[in-house]
Amino acid sequence: MQNKYDVLIIGGGPGGAMAGKAVADAGLSCCIIEKRPAIGAPVRCAEGVGSEISDYIDLDPKWVSSTIEGALLVAPDGQTLELNPKMAGNEVGYVLDRKIFDRELVWNAANAGCDVFVKSRASSAIMKDGKVCGAVIETGGKTVEVYADVVIAADGVESKFARWCGIDTTVPFAELETCVQYLMTDIDIDSGQNAFYLGREVAPEGYIWIFSKGNRTANVGIGISGKMCKEGKRPKDYLDAFVAKHFPQGKIIELMPGGVSVCKPLACTVADGLIIVGDAARLSDPITGGGIINAIYTGKLAGEVAAECIASGDCSKKALMKYDTIWRSSKMGKSLARNYQVKEIFIKLEDEKLNSIVKSVSTLDMETFDTKHLLIKLVKYNPWLLKEIVTLKHLLE
Amino acid sequence: MLIIKREVCGYCGACVSVCPEGALELVDAYLTVDPETCLDCGICSKICPLGALEVKNAE
Ligand SMILES: Cc1cc2nc3c(=O)[nH]c(=O)nc-3n(C[C@H](O)[C@H](O)[C@H](O)COP(=O)(O)OP(=O)(O)OC[C@H]3O[C@@H](n4cnc5c(N)ncnc54)[C@H](O)[C@@H]3O)c2cc1C
Ligand code: SF4
Ligand code: SF4
């Protein structure tokens, strides 16, 4: 490990890996430090992504556990709504294998020239006159100081690095989806379809997912609002009840707890010498909890902007602000803002209303597979939604 | 005082993200609390997916 790089990246998830590759591709020196001993493990993710991931990265078939051709929504009363692509058989998304995916993204960064150190943890920020200048790193029993012109905080849901730089990254507990997931095998599932179970009894202010990992195997998990979590009613309690009912014979080969933020993004995602990306910037989708693509997009953008600012000799907050402005006005930024408002509406909806929405139509053909287009379709069958929820109309425009 | 039940904790970091004081730190595979900073507010123990945290009143 050198004691000075152009760019230092904290965290080796998809956000950090993409940032490292972008900086190295620009010909600058950079280093990713990852506190875990192995990239991508344990997996803290249901691994589902929409097919639009191909707009951001060349998807290697090795990274894909299953190709998804549709989704099933299950209402609190058990009625179902099937979502199919307009062209039957078209792929609408994938369930990744993140142990392989995350590792290959870091490999790509390393091959481009980025240094990588695992089992190396940032333990504080180095600040000078209010500017972020590097990090203190615990590695192999030693404490070292590493300086950089720009530090990219890609440290995921914990987001401690930005906090050490004086930015409050606390997730309000009601906006933290508290999750447990089992990797289950020997279960009867449709391997081309992902399923979502809704309802106060099933998963209050959240949902249960079954994301296919291929033949008779799936990520079966739950997220509920931190507000609803209490002793005896933790996500694991709900998930165990669900599994006992639906997959009593299934075998659990992995147990994984986790947290996903569904709050608004940080008010500002840069500071002097600092850029914050992915989950650390609170960029997971407030409705689905999905954050892989957002981490990839913002990681790459952060690397590019950092490289530009270094080349022009100005890494002030004002110069790095370009990053913040670009992602906020991007499709992703707009969809995060909209989905936050939509989430606020839908978590208040009673089970009876959810039942009647699902009852209104049993299959939908989707030209575009996302929450906005789904809502537009559902409103068509349920015009009362627009009447009851006045704000919904302008959100869907 | 915040008690961390190491046998229950799955070192996921969810609690770290909600602590208003930044008192929790995940050191790879184990969680630590800084007793100087922790205010015993109980927010982390409320949201832990597995129930690995407990605030015990000092007596
Ligand atoms: C239960 C669950 C299910 C999910 N399901 C989906 C899904 O189906 N689809 C989807 O798109 N998203 C999903 N997500 C969200 C997704 O996992 C994240 O959005 C994504 O991993 C964010 O990438 P990232 O690079 O920002 O952070 P991460 O992937 O979390 O990477 C951060 C890395 O930083 C490291 N790190 C942290 N602190 C330090 C430090 N001080 N020093 C060094 N390294 C450090 C961590 O060890 C970690 O490896 C899910 C999340 C959870 C918890
Ligand atoms: S939220 Fe619970 S399981 Fe996760 S790290 Fe904190 S104490 Fe451990
Ligand atoms: S009890 Fe409160 S202050 Fe202490 S670690 Fe938990 S959330 Fe932080």
Coordinates of C-alpha atoms and ligand atoms in Angstrom, one line a residue, chain A residues 9-17 33-36 38-41 44-50 98 102 117 120-124 153-161 164 177-181 207 209 211 219 221-222 256-260 277-281 283-285 288-296 298, chain B residues 12 25-26 28, ligand 1:
Chain A
I9 CA -11.8 4.2 -2.3
I10 CA -13.3 2.9 0.9
G11 CA -15.3 -0.3 0.3
G12 CA -15.0 -3.0 -2.4
G13 CA -18.7 -3.5 -3.2
P14 CA -20.1 -2.7 -6.7
G15 CA -19.9 1.1 -6.1
G16 CA -16.2 1.0 -5.0
A17 CA -15.2 -1.4 -7.8
I33 CA -9.6 -1.0 0.6
E34 CA -12.1 -3.6 1.7
K35 CA -12.4 -4.6 5.4
R36 CA -13.7 -8.1 4.7
A38 CA -13.2 -11.8 0.7
I39 CA -14.9 -9.6 -1.8
G40 CA -18.6 -10.3 -2.2
A41 CA -19.0 -12.6 0.8
R44 CA -26.0 -9.1 1.8
C45 CA -28.5 -9.0 -1.0
A46 CA -31.4 -10.7 -2.8
E47 CA -29.4 -10.3 -6.0
G48 CA -32.3 -9.2 -8.2
V49 CA -31.7 -6.6 -11.0
G50 CA -33.8 -5.3 -13.9
R98 CA -23.0 -11.7 -6.2
D102 CA -18.7 -8.4 -6.9
F117 CA -6.3 -4.5 -0.3
S120 CA -8.0 -3.5 5.5
R121 CA -10.4 -1.2 7.3
A122 CA -10.7 2.5 7.4
S123 CA -11.0 3.6 11.0
S124 CA -11.1 7.3 10.6
A153 CA -16.8 6.6 0.3
A154 CA -18.3 3.4 -1.0
D155 CA -18.7 1.8 2.4
G156 CA -22.3 0.6 2.0
V157 CA -25.2 0.8 4.4
E158 CA -23.0 1.5 7.5
S159 CA -21.6 4.7 5.9
K160 CA -19.2 5.5 8.7
F161 CA -16.6 7.2 6.6
W164 CA -16.2 10.7 10.3
E177 CA -35.9 -1.9 6.2
T178 CA -34.6 -4.6 8.5
C179 CA -34.1 -7.9 6.6
V180 CA -33.4 -11.6 6.9
Q181 CA -32.9 -13.9 4.0
Y207 CA -42.5 -7.4 1.6
W209 CA -39.4 -12.0 -1.8
F211 CA -36.0 -14.6 -6.1
N219 CA -33.3 -16.4 -2.1
G221 CA -36.2 -13.1 2.3
I222 CA -38.1 -10.4 4.1
M256 CA -28.3 -13.6 6.1
P257 CA -29.5 -10.6 8.1
G258 CA -29.1 -7.1 6.6
G259 CA -30.4 -3.5 6.4
V260 CA -31.6 -1.4 3.5
V277 CA -21.6 6.7 -3.7
G278 CA -24.1 3.8 -3.6
D279 CA -25.7 2.7 -0.3
A280 CA -23.3 5.0 1.6
A281 CA -25.1 7.9 0.0
L283 CA -29.2 5.6 -2.9
S284 CA -31.2 2.4 -2.7
D285 CA -34.7 2.5 -4.2
T288 CA -37.9 -2.0 -3.9
G289 CA -34.8 -1.6 -1.8
G290 CA -32.7 -2.3 -5.0
G291 CA -29.4 -0.6 -5.0
I292 CA -27.0 -2.6 -7.2
I293 CA -27.5 -0.6 -10.4
N294 CA -27.5 2.7 -8.5
A295 CA -24.2 1.8 -6.9
I296 CA -22.7 0.8 -10.2
T298 CA -22.8 6.4 -9.1
Chain B
C12 CA -24.7 -7.2 8.9
E25 CA -18.5 -0.2 14.5
L26 CA -18.4 -3.4 12.5
D28 CA -15.4 -7.2 9.6
Ligands
LIG1 C1 -31.3 -8.1 2.4 C2 -30.9 -7.3 1.3 C3 -31.5 -7.5 0.0 C4 -31.1 -6.7 -1.1 N1 -31.6 -7.1 -2.3 C5 -31.3 -6.3 -3.4 C6 -31.7 -6.7 -4.7 O1 -32.4 -7.7 -4.9 N2 -31.4 -5.9 -5.7 C7 -30.6 -4.8 -5.6 O2 -30.3 -4.1 -6.6 N3 -30.1 -4.5 -4.4 C8 -30.5 -5.2 -3.3 N4 -30.0 -4.8 -2.0 C9 -29.1 -3.6 -1.9 C10 -27.7 -3.9 -2.4 O3 -27.2 -5.0 -1.8 C11 -26.9 -2.7 -2.2 O4 -27.6 -1.5 -2.7 C12 -25.5 -2.7 -2.9 O5 -24.7 -3.8 -2.4 C13 -24.8 -1.4 -2.7 O6 -23.5 -1.5 -3.2 P1 -22.4 -0.6 -2.5 O7 -21.1 -0.8 -3.4 O8 -22.9 0.8 -2.4 O9 -22.2 -1.1 -1.1 P2 -21.9 -2.6 -0.6 O10 -22.1 -3.6 -1.6 O11 -22.5 -2.8 0.7 O12 -20.3 -2.5 -0.4 C14 -19.7 -1.8 0.7 C15 -18.4 -2.5 1.1 O13 -17.7 -1.6 1.9 C16 -17.0 -2.3 2.9 N5 -16.7 -1.4 4.0 C17 -17.6 -0.9 4.9 N6 -16.9 -0.1 5.8 C18 -15.6 -0.2 5.5 C19 -14.5 0.4 6.0 N7 -14.5 1.2 7.1 N8 -13.3 0.1 5.5 C20 -13.2 -0.7 4.4 N9 -14.3 -1.3 3.8 C21 -15.5 -1.0 4.4 C22 -18.0 -3.4 3.2 O14 -17.4 -4.5 3.8 C23 -18.6 -3.7 1.9 O15 -17.9 -4.8 1.2 C24 -30.3 -5.6 -0.9 C25 -29.7 -5.4 0.3 C26 -30.0 -6.2 1.4 C27 -29.4 -5.9 2.7

